[in-house]
PDB file of N, CA and C in Angstrom:
ATOM      1  N   MET A   1      54.059 -40.354 -41.341  1.00  0.00           N
ATOM      2  CA  MET A   1      54.185 -40.079 -39.946  1.00  0.00           C
ATOM      3  C   MET A   1      53.731 -41.379 -39.195  1.00  0.00           C
ATOM      4  N   PRO A   2      54.605 -41.745 -38.303  1.00  0.00           N
ATOM      5  CA  PRO A   2      54.449 -43.008 -37.545  1.00  0.00           C
ATOM      6  C   PRO A   2      53.197 -42.755 -36.599  1.00  0.00           C
ATOM      7  N   ARG A   3      52.635 -43.883 -36.295  1.00  0.00           N
ATOM      8  CA  ARG A   3      51.535 -43.977 -35.525  1.00  0.00           C
ATOM      9  C   ARG A   3      51.666 -43.272 -34.111  1.00  0.00           C
ATOM     10  N   ALA A   4      52.787 -43.567 -33.475  1.00  0.00           N
ATOM     11  CA  ALA A   4      53.106 -42.943 -32.170  1.00  0.00           C
ATOM     12  C   ALA A   4      53.179 -41.454 -32.238  1.00  0.00           C
ATOM     13  N   GLU A   5      53.842 -41.036 -33.289  1.00  0.00           N
ATOM     14  CA  GLU A   5      53.974 -39.631 -33.400  1.00  0.00           C
ATOM     15  C   GLU A   5      52.548 -38.858 -33.612  1.00  0.00           C
ATOM     16  N   VAL A   6      51.626 -39.522 -34.338  1.00  0.00           N
ATOM     17  CA  VAL A   6      50.286 -39.046 -34.526  1.00  0.00           C
ATOM     18  C   VAL A   6      49.491 -38.963 -33.210  1.00  0.00           C
ATOM     19  N   LEU A   7      49.609 -40.122 -32.484  1.00  0.00           N
ATOM     20  CA  LEU A   7      49.016 -40.110 -31.061  1.00  0.00           C
ATOM     21  C   LEU A   7      49.547 -38.983 -30.316  1.00  0.00           C
ATOM     22  N   GLU A   8      50.861 -38.792 -30.258  1.00  0.00           N
ATOM     23  CA  GLU A   8      51.509 -37.826 -29.547  1.00  0.00           C
ATOM     24  C   GLU A   8      51.032 -36.351 -29.913  1.00  0.00           C
ATOM     25  N   ASP A   9      50.849 -36.197 -31.246  1.00  0.00           N
ATOM     26  CA  ASP A   9      50.272 -34.855 -31.684  1.00  0.00           C
ATOM     27  C   ASP A   9      48.877 -34.680 -31.300  1.00  0.00           C
ATOM     28  N   ILE A  10      48.112 -35.781 -31.312  1.00  0.00           N
ATOM     29  CA  ILE A  10      46.687 -35.742 -30.807  1.00  0.00           C
ATOM     30  C   ILE A  10      46.690 -35.338 -29.416  1.00  0.00           C
ATOM     31  N   LYS A  11      47.437 -35.965 -28.565  1.00  0.00           N
ATOM     32  CA  LYS A  11      47.466 -35.726 -27.106  1.00  0.00           C
ATOM     33  C   LYS A  11      48.026 -34.271 -26.914  1.00  0.00           C
ATOM     34  N   SER A  12      48.921 -33.857 -27.663  1.00  0.00           N
ATOM     35  CA  SER A  12      49.359 -32.512 -27.491  1.00  0.00           C
ATOM     36  C   SER A  12      48.321 -31.466 -27.820  1.00  0.00           C
ATOM     37  N   ALA A  13      47.708 -31.814 -28.967  1.00  0.00           N
ATOM     38  CA  ALA A  13      46.501 -30.959 -29.383  1.00  0.00           C
ATOM     39  C   ALA A  13      45.362 -30.955 -28.317  1.00  0.00           C
ATOM     40  N   GLU A  14      45.101 -32.131 -27.774  1.00  0.00           N
ATOM     41  CA  GLU A  14      43.973 -32.183 -26.855  1.00  0.00           C
ATOM     42  C   GLU A  14      44.444 -31.501 -25.546  1.00  0.00           C
ATOM     43  N   SER A  15      45.743 -31.686 -25.215  1.00  0.00           N
ATOM     44  CA  SER A  15      46.262 -30.755 -23.969  1.00  0.00           C
ATOM     45  C   SER A  15      46.186 -29.277 -24.293  1.00  0.00           C
ATOM     46  N   ASP A  16      46.578 -28.905 -25.408  1.00  0.00           N
ATOM     47  CA  ASP A  16      46.373 -27.537 -25.864  1.00  0.00           C
ATOM     48  C   ASP A  16      45.117 -27.026 -25.828  1.00  0.00           C
ATOM     49  N   ALA A  17      44.167 -27.833 -26.318  1.00  0.00           N
ATOM     50  CA  ALA A  17      42.643 -27.573 -26.221  1.00  0.00           C
ATOM     51  C   ALA A  17      42.102 -27.415 -24.871  1.00  0.00           C
ATOM     52  N   ASP A  18      42.539 -28.356 -24.037  1.00  0.00           N
ATOM     53  CA  ASP A  18      42.154 -28.259 -22.603  1.00  0.00           C
ATOM     54  C   ASP A  18      42.673 -27.054 -22.049  1.00  0.00           C
ATOM     55  N   ASP A  19      43.904 -26.602 -22.219  1.00  0.00           N
ATOM     56  CA  ASP A  19      44.495 -25.423 -21.702  1.00  0.00           C
ATOM     57  C   ASP A  19      43.720 -24.177 -22.226  1.00  0.00           C
ATOM     58  N   ILE A  20      43.364 -24.197 -23.481  1.00  0.00           N
ATOM     59  CA  ILE A  20      42.613 -22.932 -24.053  1.00  0.00           C
ATOM     60  C   ILE A  20      41.253 -23.002 -23.371  1.00  0.00           C
ATOM     61  N   VAL A  21      40.537 -24.045 -23.232  1.00  0.00           N
ATOM     62  CA  VAL A  21      39.249 -24.177 -22.538  1.00  0.00           C
ATOM     63  C   VAL A  21      39.300 -23.651 -21.113  1.00  0.00           C
ATOM     64  N   ALA A  22      40.424 -24.173 -20.367  1.00  0.00           N
ATOM     65  CA  ALA A  22      40.585 -23.730 -18.968  1.00  0.00           C
ATOM     66  C   ALA A  22      40.860 -22.166 -18.939  1.00  0.00           C
ATOM     67  N   GLU A  23      41.666 -21.754 -19.819  1.00  0.00           N
ATOM     68  CA  GLU A  23      41.912 -20.336 -19.844  1.00  0.00           C
ATOM     69  C   GLU A  23      40.743 -19.532 -20.185  1.00  0.00           C
ATOM     70  N   ALA A  24      39.855 -20.007 -21.223  1.00  0.00           N
ATOM     71  CA  ALA A  24      38.643 -19.329 -21.591  1.00  0.00           C
ATOM     72  C   ALA A  24      37.698 -19.256 -20.412  1.00  0.00           C
ATOM     73  N   GLU A  25      37.568 -20.466 -19.629  1.00  0.00           N
ATOM     74  CA  GLU A  25      36.698 -20.429 -18.503  1.00  0.00           C
ATOM     75  C   GLU A  25      37.191 -19.564 -17.456  1.00  0.00           C
ATOM     76  N   GLY A  26      38.466 -19.445 -17.224  1.00  0.00           N
ATOM     77  CA  GLY A  26      38.923 -18.405 -16.285  1.00  0.00           C
ATOM     78  C   GLY A  26      38.683 -17.094 -16.662  1.00  0.00           C
ATOM     79  N   ASP A  27      38.929 -16.725 -17.920  1.00  0.00           N
ATOM     80  CA  ASP A  27      38.688 -15.496 -18.524  1.00  0.00           C
ATOM     81  C   ASP A  27      37.075 -15.161 -18.270  1.00  0.00           C
ATOM     82  N   ARG A  28      36.303 -16.203 -18.619  1.00  0.00           N
ATOM     83  CA  ARG A  28      34.786 -15.926 -18.530  1.00  0.00           C
ATOM     84  C   ARG A  28      34.429 -15.649 -17.082  1.00  0.00           C
ATOM     85  N   GLU A  29      35.038 -16.411 -16.134  1.00  0.00           N
ATOM     86  CA  GLU A  29      34.712 -16.090 -14.752  1.00  0.00           C
ATOM     87  C   GLU A  29      35.185 -14.618 -14.314  1.00  0.00           C
ATOM     88  N   GLN A  30      36.346 -14.301 -14.801  1.00  0.00           N
ATOM     89  CA  GLN A  30      36.810 -12.929 -14.489  1.00  0.00           C
ATOM     90  C   GLN A  30      35.956 -11.790 -15.019  1.00  0.00           C
ATOM     91  N   ARG A  31      35.530 -12.107 -16.340  1.00  0.00           N
ATOM     92  CA  ARG A  31      34.645 -11.146 -16.955  1.00  0.00           C
ATOM     93  C   ARG A  31      33.322 -11.127 -16.318  1.00  0.00           C
ATOM     94  N   LEU A  32      32.744 -12.170 -15.882  1.00  0.00           N
ATOM     95  CA  LEU A  32      31.466 -12.309 -15.083  1.00  0.00           C
ATOM     96  C   LEU A  32      31.561 -11.464 -13.817  1.00  0.00           C
ATOM     97  N   SER A  33      32.757 -11.693 -13.117  1.00  0.00           N
ATOM     98  CA  SER A  33      32.887 -10.959 -11.897  1.00  0.00           C
ATOM     99  C   SER A  33      33.024  -9.512 -12.103  1.00  0.00           C
ATOM    100  N   GLU A  34      33.723  -9.100 -13.106  1.00  0.00           N
ATOM    101  CA  GLU A  34      33.908  -7.637 -13.418  1.00  0.00           C
ATOM    102  C   GLU A  34      32.535  -7.125 -13.834  1.00  0.00           C
ATOM    103  N   ALA A  35      31.795  -7.923 -14.652  1.00  0.00           N
ATOM    104  CA  ALA A  35      30.544  -7.369 -14.999  1.00  0.00           C
ATOM    105  C   ALA A  35      29.501  -7.224 -13.781  1.00  0.00           C
ATOM    106  N   ARG A  36      29.560  -8.182 -12.927  1.00  0.00           N
ATOM    107  CA  ARG A  36      28.738  -8.048 -11.740  1.00  0.00           C
ATOM    108  C   ARG A  36      29.077  -6.912 -10.819  1.00  0.00           C
ATOM    109  N   SER A  37      30.561  -6.735 -10.730  1.00  0.00           N
ATOM    110  CA  SER A  37      30.914  -5.675  -9.949  1.00  0.00           C
ATOM    111  C   SER A  37      30.465  -4.260 -10.564  1.00  0.00           C
ATOM    112  N   ARG A  38      30.686  -4.221 -11.882  1.00  0.00           N
ATOM    113  CA  ARG A  38      30.141  -2.973 -12.612  1.00  0.00           C
ATOM    114  C   ARG A  38      28.727  -2.727 -12.542  1.00  0.00           C
ATOM    115  N   ALA A  39      27.959  -3.855 -12.621  1.00  0.00           N
ATOM    116  CA  ALA A  39      26.479  -3.741 -12.413  1.00  0.00           C
ATOM    117  C   ALA A  39      26.160  -3.180 -10.988  1.00  0.00           C
ATOM    118  N   ASP A  40      26.864  -3.752  -9.974  1.00  0.00           N
ATOM    119  CA  ASP A  40      26.718  -3.228  -8.655  1.00  0.00           C
ATOM    120  C   ASP A  40      27.070  -1.750  -8.566  1.00  0.00           C
ATOM    121  N   GLU A  41      28.135  -1.295  -9.181  1.00  0.00           N
ATOM    122  CA  GLU A  41      28.440   0.076  -9.077  1.00  0.00           C
ATOM    123  C   GLU A  41      27.498   1.041  -9.825  1.00  0.00           C
ATOM    124  N   ILE A  42      26.854   0.468 -10.925  1.00  0.00           N
ATOM    125  CA  ILE A  42      25.821   1.209 -11.723  1.00  0.00           C
ATOM    126  C   ILE A  42      24.582   1.247 -10.894  1.00  0.00           C
ATOM    127  N   ARG A  43      24.303   0.229 -10.213  1.00  0.00           N
ATOM    128  CA  ARG A  43      22.988   0.143  -9.342  1.00  0.00           C
ATOM    129  C   ARG A  43      23.151   1.100  -8.288  1.00  0.00           C
ATOM    130  N   SER A  44      24.371   1.048  -7.629  1.00  0.00           N
ATOM    131  CA  SER A  44      24.659   1.979  -6.456  1.00  0.00           C
ATOM    132  C   SER A  44      24.579   3.357  -6.885  1.00  0.00           C
ATOM    133  N   ASP A  45      25.157   3.736  -8.019  1.00  0.00           N
ATOM    134  CA  ASP A  45      25.126   5.194  -8.528  1.00  0.00           C
ATOM    135  C   ASP A  45      23.783   5.625  -8.844  1.00  0.00           C
ATOM    136  N   ALA A  46      22.944   4.683  -9.467  1.00  0.00           N
ATOM    137  CA  ALA A  46      21.590   4.985  -9.691  1.00  0.00           C
ATOM    138  C   ALA A  46      20.764   5.177  -8.537  1.00  0.00           C
ATOM    139  N   GLU A  47      20.981   4.323  -7.576  1.00  0.00           N
ATOM    140  CA  GLU A  47      20.266   4.556  -6.319  1.00  0.00           C
ATOM    141  C   GLU A  47      20.545   5.813  -5.589  1.00  0.00           C
ATOM    142  N   ALA A  48      21.783   6.282  -5.732  1.00  0.00           N
ATOM    143  CA  ALA A  48      22.289   7.498  -4.943  1.00  0.00           C
ATOM    144  C   ALA A  48      21.787   8.683  -5.800  1.00  0.00           C
ATOM    145  N   GLU A  49      21.645   8.552  -7.029  1.00  0.00           N
ATOM    146  CA  GLU A  49      21.130   9.603  -7.945  1.00  0.00           C
ATOM    147  C   GLU A  49      19.663   9.625  -7.658  1.00  0.00           C
ATOM    148  N   ALA A  50      19.073   8.591  -7.608  1.00  0.00           N
ATOM    149  CA  ALA A  50      17.557   8.556  -7.248  1.00  0.00           C
ATOM    150  C   ALA A  50      17.284   9.274  -5.905  1.00  0.00           C
ATOM    151  N   ARG A  51      17.975   8.912  -4.867  1.00  0.00           N
ATOM    152  CA  ARG A  51      17.879   9.583  -3.563  1.00  0.00           C
ATOM    153  C   ARG A  51      18.074  11.072  -3.653  1.00  0.00           C
ATOM    154  N   GLU A  52      19.087  11.502  -4.350  1.00  0.00           N
ATOM    155  CA  GLU A  52      19.513  12.923  -4.522  1.00  0.00           C
ATOM    156  C   GLU A  52      18.268  13.544  -5.252  1.00  0.00           C
ATOM    157  N   LEU A  53      17.835  13.013  -6.353  1.00  0.00           N
ATOM    158  CA  LEU A  53      16.647  13.601  -6.943  1.00  0.00           C
ATOM    159  C   LEU A  53      15.358  13.614  -6.115  1.00  0.00           C
ATOM    160  N   ARG A  54      15.171  12.545  -5.460  1.00  0.00           N
ATOM    161  CA  ARG A  54      14.083  12.545  -4.492  1.00  0.00           C
ATOM    162  C   ARG A  54      14.162  13.721  -3.508  1.00  0.00           C
ATOM    163  N   ASP A  55      15.333  13.853  -2.816  1.00  0.00           N
ATOM    164  CA  ASP A  55      15.593  14.775  -1.860  1.00  0.00           C
ATOM    165  C   ASP A  55      15.324  16.295  -2.453  1.00  0.00           C
ATOM    166  N   GLU A  56      15.889  16.525  -3.708  1.00  0.00           N
ATOM    167  CA  GLU A  56      15.637  17.848  -4.367  1.00  0.00           C
ATOM    168  C   GLU A  56      14.171  18.067  -4.588  1.00  0.00           C
ATOM    169  N   ARG A  57      13.439  17.028  -5.050  1.00  0.00           N
ATOM    170  CA  ARG A  57      12.003  17.151  -5.334  1.00  0.00           C
ATOM    171  C   ARG A  57      11.335  17.386  -4.017  1.00  0.00           C
ATOM    172  N   LEU A  58      11.629  16.893  -2.949  1.00  0.00           N
ATOM    173  CA  LEU A  58      11.089  16.978  -1.711  1.00  0.00           C
ATOM    174  C   LEU A  58      11.282  18.403  -1.171  1.00  0.00           C
ATOM    175  N   GLU A  59      12.518  18.873  -1.337  1.00  0.00           N
ATOM    176  CA  GLU A  59      12.881  20.212  -0.905  1.00  0.00           C
ATOM    177  C   GLU A  59      11.980  21.256  -1.721  1.00  0.00           C
ATOM    178  N   SER A  60      11.953  21.076  -3.004  1.00  0.00           N
ATOM    179  CA  SER A  60      11.246  21.916  -3.883  1.00  0.00           C
ATOM    180  C   SER A  60       9.780  21.917  -3.488  1.00  0.00           C
ATOM    181  N   ALA A  61       9.198  20.786  -3.176  1.00  0.00           N
ATOM    182  CA  ALA A  61       7.749  20.724  -2.808  1.00  0.00           C
ATOM    183  C   ALA A  61       7.555  21.440  -1.465  1.00  0.00           C
ATOM    184  N   ARG A  62       8.493  21.173  -0.539  1.00  0.00           N
ATOM    185  CA  ARG A  62       8.467  21.890   0.770  1.00  0.00           C
ATOM    186  C   ARG A  62       8.383  23.474   0.519  1.00  0.00           C
ATOM    187  N   GLU A  63       9.295  23.897  -0.377  1.00  0.00           N
ATOM    188  CA  GLU A  63       9.353  25.231  -0.566  1.00  0.00           C
ATOM    189  C   GLU A  63       8.119  25.775  -1.230  1.00  0.00           C
ATOM    190  N   ASP A  64       7.519  25.053  -2.175  1.00  0.00           N
ATOM    191  CA  ASP A  64       6.241  25.387  -2.722  1.00  0.00           C
ATOM    192  C   ASP A  64       5.105  25.441  -1.864  1.00  0.00           C
ATOM    193  N   ILE A  65       5.109  24.428  -0.948  1.00  0.00           N
ATOM    194  CA  ILE A  65       3.990  24.415   0.107  1.00  0.00           C
ATOM    195  C   ILE A  65       4.198  25.575   1.064  1.00  0.00           C
ATOM    196  N   GLU A  66       5.508  25.947   1.470  1.00  0.00           N
ATOM    197  CA  GLU A  66       5.700  27.017   2.367  1.00  0.00           C
ATOM    198  C   GLU A  66       5.181  28.327   1.679  1.00  0.00           C
ATOM    199  N   ALA A  67       5.587  28.480   0.437  1.00  0.00           N
ATOM    200  CA  ALA A  67       5.088  29.777  -0.356  1.00  0.00           C
ATOM    201  C   ALA A  67       3.602  29.786  -0.468  1.00  0.00           C
ATOM    202  N   GLU A  68       2.998  28.646  -0.690  1.00  0.00           N
ATOM    203  CA  GLU A  68       1.545  28.594  -0.755  1.00  0.00           C
ATOM    204  C   GLU A  68       0.932  29.060   0.633  1.00  0.00           C
ATOM    205  N   ARG A  69       1.519  28.438   1.718  1.00  0.00           N
ATOM    206  CA  ARG A  69       1.035  28.709   3.045  1.00  0.00           C
ATOM    207  C   ARG A  69       1.172  30.270   3.401  1.00  0.00           C
ATOM    208  N   ASP A  70       2.187  30.735   3.092  1.00  0.00           N
ATOM    209  CA  ASP A  70       2.536  32.174   3.303  1.00  0.00           C
ATOM    210  C   ASP A  70       1.549  33.039   2.468  1.00  0.00           C
ATOM    211  N   ARG A  71       1.224  32.671   1.328  1.00  0.00           N
ATOM    212  CA  ARG A  71       0.379  33.433   0.389  1.00  0.00           C
ATOM    213  C   ARG A  71      -1.095  33.298   1.101  1.00  0.00           C
ATOM    214  N   ILE A  72      -1.506  32.184   1.495  1.00  0.00           N
ATOM    215  CA  ILE A  72      -2.840  31.989   2.086  1.00  0.00           C
ATOM    216  C   ILE A  72      -2.890  32.744   3.457  1.00  0.00           C
ATOM    217  N   LEU A  73      -1.786  32.716   4.248  1.00  0.00           N
ATOM    218  CA  LEU A  73      -1.820  33.489   5.496  1.00  0.00           C
ATOM    219  C   LEU A  73      -1.928  35.015   5.276  1.00  0.00           C
ATOM    220  N   GLU A  74      -1.191  35.547   4.236  1.00  0.00           N
ATOM    221  CA  GLU A  74      -1.276  36.902   3.798  1.00  0.00           C
ATOM    222  C   GLU A  74      -2.696  37.231   3.331  1.00  0.00           C
ATOM    223  N   GLU A  75      -3.313  36.422   2.492  1.00  0.00           N
ATOM    224  CA  GLU A  75      -4.679  36.770   2.052  1.00  0.00           C
ATOM    225  C   GLU A  75      -5.665  36.737   3.178  1.00  0.00           C
ATOM    226  N   GLY A  76      -5.553  35.753   4.163  1.00  0.00           N
ATOM    227  CA  GLY A  76      -6.307  35.676   5.409  1.00  0.00           C
ATOM    228  C   GLY A  76      -6.117  36.991   6.240  1.00  0.00           C
ATOM    229  N   GLU A  77      -4.836  37.402   6.260  1.00  0.00           N
ATOM    230  CA  GLU A  77      -4.540  38.601   7.186  1.00  0.00           C
ATOM    231  C   GLU A  77      -5.197  39.764   6.555  1.00  0.00           C
ATOM    232  N   ALA A  78      -5.155  39.945   5.142  1.00  0.00           N
ATOM    233  CA  ALA A  78      -5.691  41.139   4.428  1.00  0.00           C
ATOM    234  C   ALA A  78      -7.263  40.947   4.589  1.00  0.00           C
ATOM    235  N   GLU A  79      -7.820  39.833   4.530  1.00  0.00           N
ATOM    236  CA  GLU A  79      -9.289  39.736   4.544  1.00  0.00           C
ATOM    237  C   GLU A  79      -9.676  39.997   6.011  1.00  0.00           C
ATOM    238  N   ARG A  80      -8.973  39.595   6.942  1.00  0.00           N
ATOM    239  CA  ARG A  80      -9.334  39.873   8.327  1.00  0.00           C
ATOM    240  C   ARG A  80      -9.276  41.404   8.636  1.00  0.00           C
ATOM    241  N   GLU A  81      -8.291  42.026   8.087  1.00  0.00           N
ATOM    242  CA  GLU A  81      -8.135  43.422   8.261  1.00  0.00           C
ATOM    243  C   GLU A  81      -9.252  44.280   7.464  1.00  0.00           C
ATOM    244  N   ALA A  82      -9.684  43.749   6.404  1.00  0.00           N
ATOM    245  CA  ALA A  82     -10.795  44.383   5.567  1.00  0.00           C
ATOM    246  C   ALA A  82     -12.076  44.157   6.411  1.00  0.00           C
ATOM    247  N   LEU A  83     -12.145  42.999   6.960  1.00  0.00           N
ATOM    248  CA  LEU A  83     -13.474  42.716   7.799  1.00  0.00           C
ATOM    249  C   LEU A  83     -13.508  43.661   9.069  1.00  0.00           C
ATOM    250  N   ARG A  84     -12.264  43.745   9.636  1.00  0.00           N
ATOM    251  CA  ARG A  84     -12.166  44.546  10.914  1.00  0.00           C
ATOM    252  C   ARG A  84     -12.458  46.022  10.578  1.00  0.00           C
ATOM    253  N   ALA A  85     -11.989  46.599   9.419  1.00  0.00           N
ATOM    254  CA  ALA A  85     -12.241  47.925   9.039  1.00  0.00           C
ATOM    255  C   ALA A  85     -13.785  48.082   8.737  1.00  0.00           C
ATOM    256  N   GLN A  86     -14.321  47.161   8.111  1.00  0.00           N
ATOM    257  CA  GLN A  86     -15.834  47.196   7.772  1.00  0.00           C
ATOM    258  C   GLN A  86     -16.539  47.154   9.061  1.00  0.00           C
ATOM    259  N   ALA A  87     -16.200  46.324  10.056  1.00  0.00           N
ATOM    260  CA  ALA A  87     -16.772  46.186  11.227  1.00  0.00           C
ATOM    261  C   ALA A  87     -16.766  47.506  12.036  1.00  0.00           C
ATOM    262  N   GLU A  88     -15.578  48.165  12.086  1.00  0.00           N
ATOM    263  CA  GLU A  88     -15.352  49.417  12.701  1.00  0.00           C
ATOM    264  C   GLU A  88     -16.278  50.542  12.081  1.00  0.00           C
ATOM    265  N   GLU A  89     -16.460  50.439  10.761  1.00  0.00           N
ATOM    266  CA  GLU A  89     -17.326  51.476  10.045  1.00  0.00           C
ATOM    267  C   GLU A  89     -18.814  51.267  10.565  1.00  0.00           C
ATOM    268  N   ASN A  90     -19.168  49.900  10.795  1.00  0.00           N
ATOM    269  CA  ASN A  90     -20.573  49.591  11.140  1.00  0.00           C
ATOM    270  C   ASN A  90     -20.935  49.884  12.582  1.00  0.00           C
ATOM    271  N   VAL A  91     -19.896  50.076  13.476  1.00  0.00           N
ATOM    272  CA  VAL A  91     -20.075  50.213  14.819  1.00  0.00           C
ATOM    273  C   VAL A  91     -21.070  51.326  15.171  1.00  0.00           C
ATOM    274  N   SER A  92     -20.747  52.425  14.594  1.00  0.00           N
ATOM    275  CA  SER A  92     -21.598  53.688  14.878  1.00  0.00           C
ATOM    276  C   SER A  92     -23.054  53.478  14.275  1.00  0.00           C
ATOM    277  N   ASP A  93     -23.146  52.715  13.195  1.00  0.00           N
ATOM    278  CA  ASP A  93     -24.486  52.386  12.683  1.00  0.00           C
ATOM    279  C   ASP A  93     -25.248  51.426  13.626  1.00  0.00           C
ATOM    280  N   ALA A  94     -24.472  50.479  14.227  1.00  0.00           N
ATOM    281  CA  ALA A  94     -24.985  49.388  15.002  1.00  0.00           C
ATOM    282  C   ALA A  94     -25.401  50.023  16.342  1.00  0.00           C
ATOM    283  N   VAL A  95     -24.670  50.942  16.954  1.00  0.00           N
ATOM    284  CA  VAL A  95     -24.983  51.639  18.145  1.00  0.00           C
ATOM    285  C   VAL A  95     -26.314  52.532  17.844  1.00  0.00           C
ATOM    286  N   GLU A  96     -26.353  53.266  16.778  1.00  0.00           N
ATOM    287  CA  GLU A  96     -27.467  54.111  16.482  1.00  0.00           C
ATOM    288  C   GLU A  96     -28.700  53.184  16.363  1.00  0.00           C
ATOM    289  N   PHE A  97     -28.606  52.093  15.575  1.00  0.00           N
ATOM    290  CA  PHE A  97     -29.757  51.182  15.487  1.00  0.00           C
ATOM    291  C   PHE A  97     -30.197  50.606  16.830  1.00  0.00           C
ATOM    292  N   ALA A  98     -29.284  50.248  17.694  1.00  0.00           N
ATOM    293  CA  ALA A  98     -29.642  49.691  19.025  1.00  0.00           C
ATOM    294  C   ALA A  98     -30.319  50.711  19.850  1.00  0.00           C
ATOM    295  N   LEU A  99     -29.892  51.961  19.695  1.00  0.00           N
ATOM    296  CA  LEU A  99     -30.443  53.105  20.497  1.00  0.00           C
ATOM    297  C   LEU A  99     -31.850  53.427  20.060  1.00  0.00           C
ATOM    298  N   GLU A 100     -32.129  53.308  18.705  1.00  0.00           N
ATOM    299  CA  GLU A 100     -33.357  53.501  18.155  1.00  0.00           C
ATOM    300  C   GLU A 100     -34.325  52.355  18.713  1.00  0.00           C
ATOM    301  N   ARG A 101     -33.930  51.243  18.601  1.00  0.00           N
ATOM    302  CA  ARG A 101     -34.750  50.064  19.116  1.00  0.00           C
ATOM    303  C   ARG A 101     -35.038  50.266  20.493  1.00  0.00           C
ATOM    304  N   PHE A 102     -34.072  50.579  21.351  1.00  0.00           N
ATOM    305  CA  PHE A 102     -34.255  50.836  22.756  1.00  0.00           C
ATOM    306  C   PHE A 102     -35.244  51.972  22.939  1.00  0.00           C
ATOM    307  N   THR A 103     -35.061  52.952  22.319  1.00  0.00           N
ATOM    308  CA  THR A 103     -35.988  54.123  22.432  1.00  0.00           C
ATOM    309  C   THR A 103     -37.336  53.700  22.042  1.00  0.00           C
ATOM    310  N   GLU A 104     -37.598  53.036  20.956  1.00  0.00           N
ATOM    311  CA  GLU A 104     -38.876  52.543  20.539  1.00  0.00           C
ATOM    312  C   GLU A 104     -39.439  51.648  21.601  1.00  0.00           C
ATOM    313  N   ALA A 105     -38.616  50.799  22.154  1.00  0.00           N
ATOM    314  CA  ALA A 105     -39.123  49.889  23.207  1.00  0.00           C
ATOM    315  C   ALA A 105     -39.591  50.637  24.381  1.00  0.00           C
ATOM    316  N   VAL A 106     -38.787  51.726  24.818  1.00  0.00           N
ATOM    317  CA  VAL A 106     -39.128  52.456  25.948  1.00  0.00           C
ATOM    318  C   VAL A 106     -40.438  53.242  25.726  1.00  0.00           C
ATOM    319  N   HIS A 107     -40.496  53.825  24.484  1.00  0.00           N
ATOM    320  CA  HIS A 107     -41.795  54.580  24.186  1.00  0.00           C
ATOM    321  C   HIS A 107     -42.979  53.690  24.091  1.00  0.00           C
ATOM    322  N   ALA A 108     -42.740  52.447  23.740  1.00  0.00           N
ATOM    323  CA  ALA A 108     -43.774  51.503  23.566  1.00  0.00           C
ATOM    324  C   ALA A 108     -44.261  51.107  24.870  1.00  0.00           C
ATOM    325  N   GLN A 109     -43.576  51.115  25.915  1.00  0.00           N
ATOM    326  CA  GLN A 109     -44.005  50.674  27.322  1.00  0.00           C
ATOM    327  C   GLN A 109     -44.610  51.888  28.052  1.00  0.00           C
ATOM    328  N   THR A 110     -44.453  53.040  27.593  1.00  0.00           N
ATOM    329  CA  THR A 110     -45.108  54.136  28.195  1.00  0.00           C
ATOM    330  C   THR A 110     -46.461  54.558  27.659  1.00  0.00           C
TER     331      THR A 110
END
């Protein structure tokens, strides 16, 4: 093979190699761009899912707190009614006791 032909083959091979490298670099850039885009989508989806989960947990906690509040209020109401009933039962005893003391005080002065 003549020298000129060998040089031409080498130049052609180098040109082909340069084309392959350029194509590979372009392909790499495209893949990187697609990967970044996909990563952004995944991040966005994860953030949306996290917000949704947070909102669900907050709502559940609010419901639990509301239920606990209602239970405490009901217990307080029941306790108040029990105390009121007990106080009403003690009214006559308290009046009788006060009258006895008053009568004793009046007799003590006479």
